Coordinates of C-alpha atoms in Angstrom, one line a residue:
Chain E
X483 CA 99.0 35.0 112.1
X484 CA 102.4 35.2 111.5
X485 CA 103.5 35.8 108.1
X486 CA 104.4 32.1 107.6
X487 CA 101.6 30.4 108.1
X488 CA 99.5 33.2 106.3
X489 CA 102.0 32.1 103.3
X490 CA 101.5 28.5 103.9
X491 CA 97.5 29.4 104.0
X492 CA 97.8 30.8 101.0
X493 CA 100.1 28.6 99.3
X494 CA 96.7 25.5 100.5
X495 CA 94.5 28.3 99.0
X496 CA 96.5 28.3 95.6
X497 CA 95.9 24.5 95.6
X498 CA 92.2 24.1 96.1
X499 CA 92.2 26.9 93.4
X500 CA 94.2 24.9 91.4
X501 CA 92.2 21.6 91.7
X502 CA 89.0 23.9 91.5
X503 CA 89.7 25.0 87.7
X504 CA 90.8 21.6 86.4
X505 CA 87.5 19.7 88.2
X506 CA 85.5 21.8 86.7
X507 CA 87.1 20.8 83.4
X508 CA 87.3 16.6 84.5
X509 CA 91.1 16.9 83.7
X510 CA 94.4 18.8 83.7
X511 CA 97.5 19.0 85.0
X512 CA 97.8 18.4 88.1
X513 CA 101.1 17.6 89.1
X514 CA 102.8 20.3 88.0
X515 CA 100.8 23.0 88.9
X516 CA 100.9 21.6 92.5
X517 CA 104.6 21.6 93.2
X518 CA 105.5 25.6 92.7
X519 CA 102.2 26.2 94.9
X520 CA 104.8 27.1 97.7
X521 CA 107.0 29.2 95.5
X522 CA 103.9 31.2 94.2
X523 CA 102.2 31.5 97.5
X524 CA 106.0 33.4 98.8
X525 CA 106.0 35.2 95.1
X526 CA 102.7 36.4 95.4
X527 CA 102.2 37.1 98.9
X528 CA 105.6 37.9 99.7
X529 CA 107.9 39.0 97.2
X530 CA 106.9 40.2 94.6
X531 CA 106.0 44.0 94.1
X532 CA 102.3 44.4 91.6
X533 CA 99.1 45.8 91.8
X534 CA 95.7 43.7 90.4
X535 CA 94.5 46.5 89.8
X536 CA 97.0 47.9 87.0
X537 CA 98.5 44.9 85.9
X538 CA 100.4 46.3 83.2
X539 CA 102.7 48.5 85.6
X540 CA 105.9 48.8 83.8
X541 CA 107.4 48.4 86.8
X542 CA 105.7 45.9 88.5
X543 CA 108.1 42.7 89.1
X544 CA 107.2 40.1 86.1
X545 CA 106.4 35.9 86.2
X546 CA 107.1 34.1 83.4
X547 CA 106.0 30.4 84.1
X548 CA 107.5 28.5 81.2
X549 CA 106.1 25.6 82.3
X550 CA 103.0 26.9 81.1
X551 CA 101.2 24.1 81.7
X552 CA 101.0 24.8 85.5
X553 CA 98.9 27.6 84.4
X554 CA 95.9 26.5 87.0
X555 CA 98.6 27.0 89.3
X556 CA 99.1 30.9 88.4
X557 CA 95.4 31.1 87.8
X558 CA 94.7 30.2 91.5
X559 CA 97.2 32.8 92.5
X560 CA 95.8 35.6 90.0
X561 CA 92.5 35.0 91.2
X562 CA 93.4 35.2 94.7
X563 CA 95.3 37.9 94.5
X564 CA 92.1 40.2 93.2
X565 CA 93.4 39.9 89.4
X566 CA 90.1 38.3 88.1
X567 CA 86.9 36.6 90.0
X568 CA 87.6 33.5 91.3
X569 CA 83.8 32.0 89.7
X570 CA 86.1 33.1 86.6
X571 CA 88.5 29.5 87.4
X572 CA 86.0 27.5 86.3
X573 CA 85.5 29.0 83.3
X574 CA 89.7 27.2 82.5
X575 CA 89.5 25.2 78.7
X576 CA 85.8 26.3 78.3
X577 CA 85.6 27.9 74.7
X578 CA 86.0 32.0 75.1
X579 CA 87.2 31.4 78.4
X580 CA 89.9 34.2 79.7
X581 CA 91.9 31.1 80.7
X582 CA 93.5 28.9 78.4
X583 CA 95.3 25.4 79.4
X584 CA 98.8 27.2 78.8
X585 CA 99.6 30.5 79.8
X586 CA 98.3 33.3 77.7
X587 CA 99.5 36.9 78.2
X588 CA 96.6 38.2 75.9
X589 CA 93.9 36.3 77.5
X590 CA 94.1 36.3 81.4
X591 CA 95.0 40.2 83.8
X592 CA 97.9 39.5 85.4
X593 CA 99.6 36.6 83.1
X594 CA 102.9 38.3 82.3
X595 CA 104.3 36.3 79.2
X596 CA 102.4 33.6 77.1
X597 CA 103.9 30.4 77.6
X598 CA 103.6 26.4 76.5
X599 CA 106.7 25.2 73.8
X600 CA 109.1 24.8 76.3
X601 CA 111.7 26.7 76.7
X602 CA 110.3 29.6 75.7
X603 CA 109.5 31.7 78.6
X604 CA 113.4 31.0 79.4
X605 CA 114.4 33.7 76.7
X606 CA 111.2 35.8 77.1
X607 CA 112.3 36.5 80.7
X608 CA 115.9 37.4 79.6
X609 CA 114.0 40.1 77.3
X610 CA 112.0 41.0 79.8
X611 CA 114.4 41.7 82.6
X612 CA 117.1 43.5 80.2
X613 CA 114.4 45.2 79.2
X614 CA 113.8 46.4 82.6
X615 CA 117.2 47.2 83.4
X616 CA 117.6 49.3 80.1
X617 CA 114.5 51.2 81.3
X618 CA 116.0 51.7 84.7
X619 CA 113.5 50.4 86.4
X620 CA 114.2 48.1 89.8
X621 CA 112.0 45.2 89.2
X622 CA 112.4 41.8 89.2
X623 CA 112.0 38.9 86.7
X624 CA 111.1 35.4 87.8
X625 CA 111.2 32.9 85.5
X626 CA 109.7 29.0 86.8
X627 CA 111.2 26.2 84.8
X628 CA 110.5 22.8 84.5
X629 CA 113.0 20.4 84.9
X630 CA 111.6 18.5 82.1
X631 CA 111.6 21.4 80.2
X632 CA 115.1 22.2 80.9
X633 CA 115.6 19.3 77.6
X634 CA 115.0 21.9 76.0
X635 CA 118.3 23.7 74.1
X636 CA 117.0 27.3 74.6
X637 CA 117.0 27.0 77.7
X638 CA 120.9 26.7 78.0
X639 CA 120.6 29.7 75.3
X640 CA 118.8 31.4 77.9
X641 CA 121.0 30.7 80.9
X642 CA 124.0 31.7 79.3
X643 CA 122.8 35.3 77.6
X644 CA 121.4 35.9 81.4
X645 CA 125.3 35.4 82.7
X646 CA 126.4 36.9 79.8
X647 CA 124.5 40.3 80.0
X648 CA 124.4 40.3 84.0
X649 CA 120.8 39.9 83.8
X650 CA 121.4 40.6 88.4
X651 CA 117.2 41.0 87.5
X652 CA 116.4 38.1 86.8
X653 CA 116.0 35.0 89.2
X654 CA 115.2 31.7 87.5
X655 CA 113.5 29.0 89.9
X656 CA 113.5 25.7 88.6
X657 CA 110.6 23.0 89.9
X658 CA 112.7 20.6 90.6
X659 CA 110.2 17.9 90.8
X660 CA 111.9 15.0 89.5
X661 CA 109.0 14.1 87.1
X662 CA 107.9 14.3 83.4
X663 CA 105.1 13.4 81.0
X664 CA 106.4 9.9 80.4
X665 CA 108.1 9.4 84.4
X666 CA 110.4 9.9 86.5
X667 CA 113.2 12.3 84.6
X668 CA 116.3 9.9 85.7
X669 CA 114.5 7.5 83.2
X670 CA 113.4 9.5 80.2
X671 CA 116.1 12.4 80.5
X672 CA 118.6 12.4 83.2
X673 CA 120.1 16.4 83.3
X674 CA 122.8 15.7 85.8
X675 CA 123.1 18.4 88.9
X676 CA 121.0 21.3 88.6
X677 CA 123.2 23.2 91.2
X678 CA 126.4 22.2 89.4
X679 CA 125.3 23.7 86.1
X680 CA 123.1 26.6 87.0
X681 CA 126.9 27.5 88.6
X682 CA 129.5 26.6 85.9
X683 CA 127.1 29.3 83.8
X684 CA 127.7 31.9 86.0
X685 CA 124.4 32.3 88.4
X686 CA 124.4 32.8 91.9
X687 CA 122.8 29.1 93.0
X688 CA 121.3 28.1 96.0
X689 CA 118.9 24.6 96.1
X690 CA 116.2 24.9 98.8
X691 CA 113.3 22.5 99.5
X692 CA 110.4 24.2 97.0
X693 CA 107.7 23.3 99.5
X694 CA 108.7 24.6 102.5
X695 CA 107.9 28.4 102.6
X696 CA 110.4 28.7 105.7
X697 CA 112.9 27.6 103.3
X698 CA 111.8 30.2 100.3
X699 CA 111.1 32.9 102.1
X700 CA 115.3 33.9 102.7
X701 CA 116.2 32.4 99.3
X702 CA 113.9 35.0 97.6
X703 CA 114.4 37.6 99.4
X704 CA 118.0 37.4 98.8
X705 CA 117.4 37.9 95.8
X706 CA 116.6 41.4 95.9
X707 CA 120.1 42.4 95.3
X708 CA 120.8 43.5 91.7
X709 CA 124.0 42.5 91.3
X710 CA 126.6 40.9 88.5
X711 CA 124.8 37.3 88.4
X712 CA 121.7 36.3 87.8
X713 CA 119.8 34.4 90.8
X714 CA 119.0 30.4 90.0
X715 CA 117.3 28.3 93.1
X716 CA 116.4 24.9 92.5
X717 CA 113.4 23.7 93.8
X718 CA 113.9 20.5 95.7
X719 CA 110.3 19.7 95.8
X720 CA 107.8 17.1 94.6
X721 CA 105.6 16.7 91.9
X722 CA 101.7 16.6 93.1
X723 CA 102.9 17.8 96.5
X724 CA 100.3 18.7 99.1
X725 CA 98.2 16.1 98.2
X726 CA 99.5 12.5 99.1
X727 CA 97.6 10.5 96.4
X728 CA 98.6 12.6 93.8
X729 CA 101.6 13.0 94.9
X730 CA 102.2 9.2 95.3
X731 CA 100.8 8.4 91.4
X732 CA 104.0 8.5 89.5
X733 CA 102.3 9.3 86.6
X734 CA 100.9 12.2 87.1
X735 CA 101.6 14.8 84.4
X736 CA 98.0 15.4 83.3
X737 CA 94.8 13.4 85.6
X738 CA 91.4 13.7 85.5
X739 CA 89.7 14.8 88.9
X740 CA 86.7 12.9 90.1
X741 CA 83.8 14.6 92.0
X742 CA 85.0 12.2 95.6
X743 CA 88.8 13.1 94.7
X744 CA 87.8 17.0 94.4
X745 CA 85.7 16.7 97.5
X746 CA 87.9 15.0 99.4
X747 CA 90.9 16.8 98.1
X748 CA 90.0 20.1 98.8
X749 CA 88.1 19.3 102.1
X750 CA 92.0 18.3 103.0
X751 CA 93.6 21.3 102.2
X752 CA 90.9 23.2 104.1
X753 CA 91.8 21.6 107.6
X754 CA 95.2 22.1 106.7
X755 CA 94.3 26.1 105.8
X756 CA 92.2 25.6 109.5
X757 CA 95.1 24.4 111.3
X758 CA 97.5 27.1 110.3
X759 CA 94.9 29.6 111.1
X760 CA 94.1 27.8 114.5
X761 CA 97.6 27.1 115.6
X762 CA 98.8 30.8 114.8
Chain R
X1089 CA 107.6 57.6 44.8
X1090 CA 108.8 57.3 41.0
X1091 CA 110.4 54.6 38.9
X1092 CA 114.0 55.0 37.5
X1093 CA 114.9 52.4 36.5
X1094 CA 117.5 51.8 33.3
X1095 CA 119.2 48.3 34.1
X1096 CA 122.0 50.1 35.7
X1097 CA 122.9 48.8 39.7
X1098 CA 122.2 51.2 42.3
X1099 CA 125.3 51.9 43.7
X1100 CA 124.8 51.3 47.4
X1101 CA 125.2 48.2 48.6
X1102 CA 122.4 46.4 50.6
X1103 CA 124.4 45.7 53.9
X1104 CA 125.9 49.3 53.8
X1105 CA 122.8 50.9 53.8
X1106 CA 121.4 48.6 56.9
X1107 CA 124.3 49.7 58.9
X1108 CA 123.6 53.2 58.1
X1109 CA 119.9 53.3 58.4
X1110 CA 119.2 51.3 61.4
X1111 CA 121.5 53.3 63.5
X1112 CA 119.8 55.9 61.9
X1113 CA 116.5 54.7 63.3
X1114 CA 117.1 54.3 66.4
X1115 CA 118.8 57.5 67.1
X1116 CA 115.4 58.5 66.2
X1117 CA 113.3 56.2 68.2
X1118 CA 114.1 55.8 71.8
X1119 CA 112.2 52.6 71.9
X1120 CA 114.2 50.5 69.3
X1121 CA 116.3 47.8 69.7
X1122 CA 118.3 46.0 67.6
X1123 CA 120.1 42.2 68.4
X1124 CA 121.9 40.2 66.2
X1125 CA 123.5 36.8 66.4
X1126 CA 127.1 37.8 65.5
X1127 CA 126.6 38.6 62.4
X1128 CA 126.6 42.5 63.0
X1129 CA 130.5 42.6 60.8
X1130 CA 128.2 41.9 57.9
X1131 CA 125.9 44.4 58.1
X1132 CA 128.1 47.4 59.1
X1133 CA 126.6 47.7 62.3
X1134 CA 129.1 46.1 64.5
X1135 CA 131.5 49.7 65.2
X1136 CA 128.0 51.1 66.2
X1137 CA 127.4 48.3 68.0
X1138 CA 129.9 48.8 70.1
X1139 CA 129.6 52.1 71.4
X1140 CA 125.7 51.7 72.0
X1141 CA 125.6 48.8 74.1
X1142 CA 121.7 49.9 75.3
X1143 CA 120.2 49.9 71.6
X1144 CA 122.7 46.7 70.3
X1145 CA 122.7 43.6 71.3
X1146 CA 125.0 41.0 70.5
X1147 CA 123.1 37.1 71.2
X1148 CA 126.0 35.0 70.1
X1149 CA 125.5 32.0 67.9
X1150 CA 121.8 31.4 69.2
X1151 CA 118.8 32.4 67.3
X1152 CA 116.2 31.1 69.4
X1153 CA 116.7 32.9 72.3
X1154 CA 117.6 36.0 70.5
X1155 CA 114.1 36.0 69.2
X1156 CA 113.1 35.4 72.4
X1157 CA 114.8 37.6 74.0
X1158 CA 113.5 40.6 71.9
X1159 CA 109.7 39.0 72.0
X1160 CA 110.1 40.5 76.0
X1161 CA 112.1 43.0 74.7
X1162 CA 108.9 44.1 72.9
X1163 CA 106.2 42.8 75.5
X1164 CA 108.2 45.3 77.6
X1165 CA 107.3 48.8 74.9
X1166 CA 110.6 47.9 72.9
X1167 CA 110.3 47.6 68.8
X1168 CA 113.1 45.1 68.3
X1169 CA 115.0 45.2 64.9
X1170 CA 116.5 41.5 64.9
X1171 CA 119.0 40.6 62.2
X1172 CA 121.0 37.1 60.8
X1173 CA 121.0 35.4 57.6
X1174 CA 117.9 34.0 56.5
X1175 CA 118.0 30.5 56.9
X1176 CA 118.8 31.1 60.2
X1177 CA 115.8 33.8 60.2
X1178 CA 113.4 31.4 59.9
X1179 CA 114.1 27.7 60.0
X1180 CA 116.3 27.6 62.6
X1181 CA 113.8 29.6 65.0
X1182 CA 110.5 29.2 63.5
X1183 CA 108.3 27.9 66.8
X1184 CA 110.2 31.3 68.4
X1185 CA 108.8 33.6 65.7
X1186 CA 105.6 32.3 65.7
X1187 CA 104.6 31.6 69.3
X1188 CA 107.1 34.2 70.9
X1189 CA 106.6 36.7 68.4
X1190 CA 102.7 36.3 66.6
X1191 CA 100.8 34.0 68.9
X1192 CA 102.2 36.3 72.0
X1193 CA 101.4 39.4 69.9
X1194 CA 105.4 40.4 70.6
X1195 CA 105.6 42.7 67.5
X1196 CA 109.3 41.7 66.4
X1197 CA 110.9 42.9 63.0
X1198 CA 113.3 40.2 61.2
X1199 CA 115.6 40.8 58.7
X1200 CA 117.0 37.6 56.7
X1201 CA 119.5 38.2 54.6
X1202 CA 121.1 36.8 51.9
X1203 CA 117.8 35.1 50.5
X1204 CA 118.0 32.2 47.4
X1205 CA 120.6 32.6 45.5
X1206 CA 122.3 35.7 47.3
X1207 CA 123.5 33.7 49.6
X1208 CA 126.2 32.6 46.8
X1209 CA 129.7 31.2 48.0
X1210 CA 128.1 30.3 52.0
X1211 CA 126.0 27.6 49.6
X1212 CA 123.2 25.4 50.5
X1213 CA 123.1 25.6 53.9
X1214 CA 123.1 29.1 53.9
X1215 CA 120.6 29.2 50.7
X1216 CA 116.9 29.8 51.7
X1217 CA 114.3 28.9 49.3
X1218 CA 112.0 28.4 51.7
X1219 CA 111.9 31.4 54.6
X1220 CA 108.7 33.3 52.8
X1221 CA 106.9 29.8 53.2
X1222 CA 107.6 29.8 56.9
X1223 CA 106.9 33.8 57.5
X1224 CA 103.7 33.5 55.4
X1225 CA 102.6 30.7 58.3
X1226 CA 102.5 33.2 60.5
X1227 CA 98.8 34.7 61.0
X1228 CA 99.2 38.3 60.8
X1229 CA 102.4 38.9 59.4
X1230 CA 103.7 40.8 57.1
X1231 CA 106.5 39.7 54.7
X1232 CA 108.5 41.3 51.8
X1233 CA 111.1 41.0 49.5
X1234 CA 113.0 43.6 49.0
X1235 CA 113.6 45.4 45.4
X1236 CA 116.4 47.6 45.8
X1237 CA 118.0 49.8 48.7
X1238 CA 115.7 53.1 48.4
X1239 CA 112.5 50.7 49.2
X1240 CA 115.3 48.4 52.4
X1241 CA 115.2 52.1 54.1
X1242 CA 111.6 52.5 53.1
X1243 CA 109.9 49.2 54.4
X1244 CA 112.2 49.6 57.6
X1245 CA 111.2 52.5 58.7
X1246 CA 107.5 51.3 58.3
X1247 CA 108.5 48.1 60.0
X1248 CA 110.0 49.4 62.7
X1249 CA 106.4 50.1 64.1
X1250 CA 103.8 47.9 62.5
X1251 CA 102.3 45.4 64.3
X1252 CA 102.8 41.9 64.3
X1253 CA 105.9 40.0 62.8
X1254 CA 107.5 41.1 60.0
X1255 CA 109.8 39.5 57.7
X1256 CA 112.4 41.4 55.6
X1257 CA 114.5 39.4 53.3
X1258 CA 117.1 41.6 51.7
X1259 CA 120.8 40.6 49.7
X1260 CA 123.7 41.9 51.4
X1261 CA 125.0 43.2 48.0
X1262 CA 123.6 45.2 44.8
X1263 CA 120.9 45.8 43.5
X1264 CA 119.7 47.4 40.1
X1265 CA 118.3 50.7 40.9
X1266 CA 114.1 50.7 40.2
X1267 CA 113.3 53.5 42.7
X1268 CA 114.5 57.0 43.0
X1269 CA 116.1 58.1 46.1
X1270 CA 113.7 58.5 48.7
X1271 CA 110.5 57.0 47.3
X1272 CA 108.4 55.5 50.1
X1273 CA 106.9 52.2 49.3
X1274 CA 104.0 51.4 51.6
X1275 CA 103.8 47.7 52.7
X1276 CA 100.9 46.0 51.3
X1277 CA 100.5 48.0 48.3
X1278 CA 101.9 46.8 44.4
X1279 CA 104.0 48.6 42.3
X1280 CA 103.2 48.5 38.3
X1281 CA 106.7 49.1 37.0
X1282 CA 105.7 48.7 33.4
X1283 CA 102.6 48.5 31.8
X1284 CA 101.4 46.2 29.1
X1285 CA 98.4 44.3 27.8
X1286 CA 99.3 40.8 26.5
X1287 CA 101.0 39.6 29.7
X1288 CA 101.9 40.0 33.8
X1289 CA 104.8 39.8 35.5
X1290 CA 104.3 39.3 38.6
X1291 CA 108.3 39.5 40.9
X1292 CA 110.2 40.2 43.9
X1293 CA 113.4 40.3 44.9
X1294 CA 116.2 39.5 42.5
X1295 CA 113.4 39.0 40.1
X1296 CA 112.5 42.5 39.5
X1297 CA 115.5 43.2 37.7
X1298 CA 115.2 39.9 35.1
X1299 CA 111.1 40.7 34.4
X1300 CA 112.0 44.2 33.4
X1301 CA 115.4 42.6 30.8
X1302 CA 112.4 40.6 30.1
X1303 CA 110.1 42.6 29.2
X1304 CA 112.3 44.6 27.1
X1305 CA 112.7 41.2 25.5
X1306 CA 109.3 40.6 25.1
X1307 CA 108.7 43.9 23.5
X1308 CA 111.3 43.2 20.8
X1309 CA 109.2 40.2 19.8
X1310 CA 106.3 41.9 19.5
X1311 CA 104.7 41.1 23.4
X1312 CA 103.2 43.6 25.7
X1313 CA 104.1 42.6 29.2
X1314 CA 103.6 44.4 32.2
X1315 CA 105.5 44.5 35.2
X1316 CA 104.6 44.6 38.9
X1317 CA 106.6 44.5 42.0
X1318 CA 105.0 42.4 44.4
X1319 CA 107.4 42.5 47.3
X1320 CA 104.8 42.2 49.6
X1321 CA 104.5 39.0 49.5
X1322 CA 102.3 38.9 52.8
X1323 CA 99.5 41.2 52.8
X1324 CA 99.5 40.5 49.2
X1325 CA 97.4 43.4 47.0
X1326 CA 95.3 40.7 45.8
X1327 CA 93.2 43.8 44.4
X1328 CA 95.9 44.5 41.9
X1329 CA 96.4 40.8 41.0
X1330 CA 93.0 40.1 40.2
X1331 CA 92.8 43.5 38.1
X1332 CA 96.6 42.6 36.2
X1333 CA 94.8 38.9 35.4
X1334 CA 91.7 40.4 34.0
X1335 CA 93.6 43.3 32.1
X1336 CA 96.1 40.7 30.7
X1337 CA 94.8 37.7 30.7
X1338 CA 98.3 36.0 31.2
X1339 CA 99.9 35.9 33.9
X1340 CA 104.0 35.0 35.1
X1341 CA 105.2 34.7 38.5
X1342 CA 108.9 35.0 39.1
X1343 CA 110.8 34.8 42.5
X1344 CA 113.7 34.1 44.1
X1345 CA 112.2 30.8 46.0
X1346 CA 110.4 28.0 46.3
X1347 CA 107.9 27.2 44.3
X1348 CA 106.0 26.3 47.2
X1349 CA 105.0 28.5 49.6
X1350 CA 106.1 31.8 48.4
X1351 CA 104.5 34.4 45.7
X1352 CA 104.2 31.8 43.1
X1353 CA 101.4 30.1 45.5
X1354 CA 100.2 33.8 46.8
X1355 CA 99.1 34.8 43.4
X1356 CA 97.6 31.8 42.6
X1357 CA 95.7 31.8 45.2
X1358 CA 94.5 35.0 44.3
X1359 CA 93.6 34.2 40.7
X1360 CA 92.0 30.9 41.5
X1361 CA 89.6 32.2 44.0
X1362 CA 89.0 35.6 42.0
X1363 CA 90.0 35.6 38.2
X1364 CA 91.2 32.1 37.1
X1365 CA 94.0 32.9 34.6
X1366 CA 96.4 30.6 32.9
X1367 CA 99.9 31.7 34.3
X1368 CA 103.3 30.1 34.5
X1369 CA 106.1 30.3 37.2
X1370 CA 109.6 30.9 37.5
X1371 CA 111.2 29.9 40.5
X1372 CA 113.5 27.3 42.4
X1373 CA 112.4 24.1 41.1
X1374 CA 111.4 22.3 44.8
X1375 CA 115.6 22.0 45.7
X1376 CA 117.7 22.5 48.1
X1377 CA 120.6 25.3 47.1
X1378 CA 124.1 24.3 46.2
X1379 CA 127.1 27.0 46.1
X1380 CA 128.3 29.4 43.4
X1381 CA 128.0 32.6 42.1
X1382 CA 125.0 34.4 42.0
X1383 CA 124.9 33.9 37.7
X1384 CA 126.1 30.6 38.0
X1385 CA 123.4 29.8 40.5
X1386 CA 120.2 32.2 38.5
X1387 CA 121.1 30.0 36.1
X1388 CA 121.2 26.7 37.5
X1389 CA 117.4 27.5 39.4
X1390 CA 116.5 28.9 36.3
X1391 CA 115.3 32.4 37.8
X1392 CA 116.7 34.5 34.7
X1393 CA 115.1 36.8 32.8
X1394 CA 115.4 33.5 29.6
X1395 CA 113.4 31.9 31.8
X1396 CA 111.0 34.3 32.3
X1397 CA 110.9 35.2 28.4
X1398 CA 110.5 31.0 28.0
X1399 CA 107.7 31.0 30.5
X1400 CA 105.6 34.1 29.1
X1401 CA 106.0 32.4 25.6
X1402 CA 104.6 29.4 27.3
X1403 CA 101.6 31.0 29.2
X1404 CA 100.8 33.4 26.1
X1405 CA 100.2 29.9 23.8
X1406 CA 97.7 29.2 26.7
X1407 CA 96.2 31.9 27.4
X1408 CA 92.5 32.3 26.4
X1409 CA 92.2 34.1 23.5

């Protein structure tokens, strides 16, 4: 199976794992978890340097999922990569769990930073990238921002900082899924042209189909060079991508998942995985 | 630790002490990193910072981001010391301090300069009477109101290696000299500055000088007042508070802060639970700040030795005989 197909299958597995976690507790942040499954697949399946046996290895590449509510997708990815047992996904949000709704670096092996109050991950990621540079590591820090999250002023303080301090080891991945809790971003709080904004802030910027592994592979590969400019990749995504029934629902930020939906959706995704494997 | 108070001012300005101590600590500890929000020139670190760009990060006028960057650096094993004026080191970035710092267990030291009336001519917008209240509400935080330059040196060094969020509030100008050079003041331990039997004055920061002066006045009036430095507002030395309350039976608390949320509350919590004792408060009476010289502001907000004497007379009337 070639790498692209393998990563597409991995993305579908991440979706299943996220659904698994959310279904076990009954409901959760489905839409924004699904929209970043493909970029997580390429990051953890190809681009990032890490060691599940040594999750705090200082020279690893780091991920800050600043839209911390997408935790289920991150947890699914980490479980599939062996940071902790897959079965633990079903403990999400249960009393005493290692998997809280929003990412917590002190609870989950492989989670590099605590996030949840939107915007804060952006500054934290800048500090982490700066720290790596001061230590002389060639690691990269990947920062996943939500488009709704970019309403927060702190995001723009952090972007200005990244450019001012020439953090070429920082890669900002903006999940432009066009929806936030109250509806379409264009209606709730339109932010304009993200590419133009990132460029104006001094970022090396591209826009790609963020739900297309084949587009993500080269876009992420080119961020390996540590130059003068931080990188921004605007991920043109669909909130709820991978499960049409979710994607079609405008208000899909947080949803209940019934047993019937769980069976049907995971069966569809398993078919998808099989197809990637067969065609290979 | 030696007490050398005689009412005279320490010749060192605290801003000069910060300007020397931050580079000195950085020279000793390769993990120390200093961040500022365009106020390096206010504490004399700018020249050193320019020569050491890997040790000193000017984050511009963006305090929320500065706290986040500091916390990210802390997660990479650095020991950040962050400085800006008190209101911007507390209100302006409180959610970042609380979550990126405290909740995420990223250990940072925050220095908020010009607390309360020491903000003088910068006026009400720059005059935090609530910074202690905010930082006290961060679980596990350490909150210190500095008494004099010697203490500043001692606590800065301790905070660097101490876990959690640490907040040091200190004016940039002169303080009365209380402790002998080189004295170590262990965080969390109250210091008895003056023995007394009729009442105890608990104070911190600039109010130490006022409390010691008030104790002199009271002595002349035949009242024996103890003075205890509670510079660590959190974790408070509750044993010392309870013991002094038991010994004297009357308490005055004096602080350069709103009476809500700061030392007055911290002491009251201990008294209520362990040793109910009549108490009187010398603090800002739930007001915003305003502009003026420090002497004027201390009068205006009731933060002088005379106000402490008045509070002492009041509490003595209520003392259970």
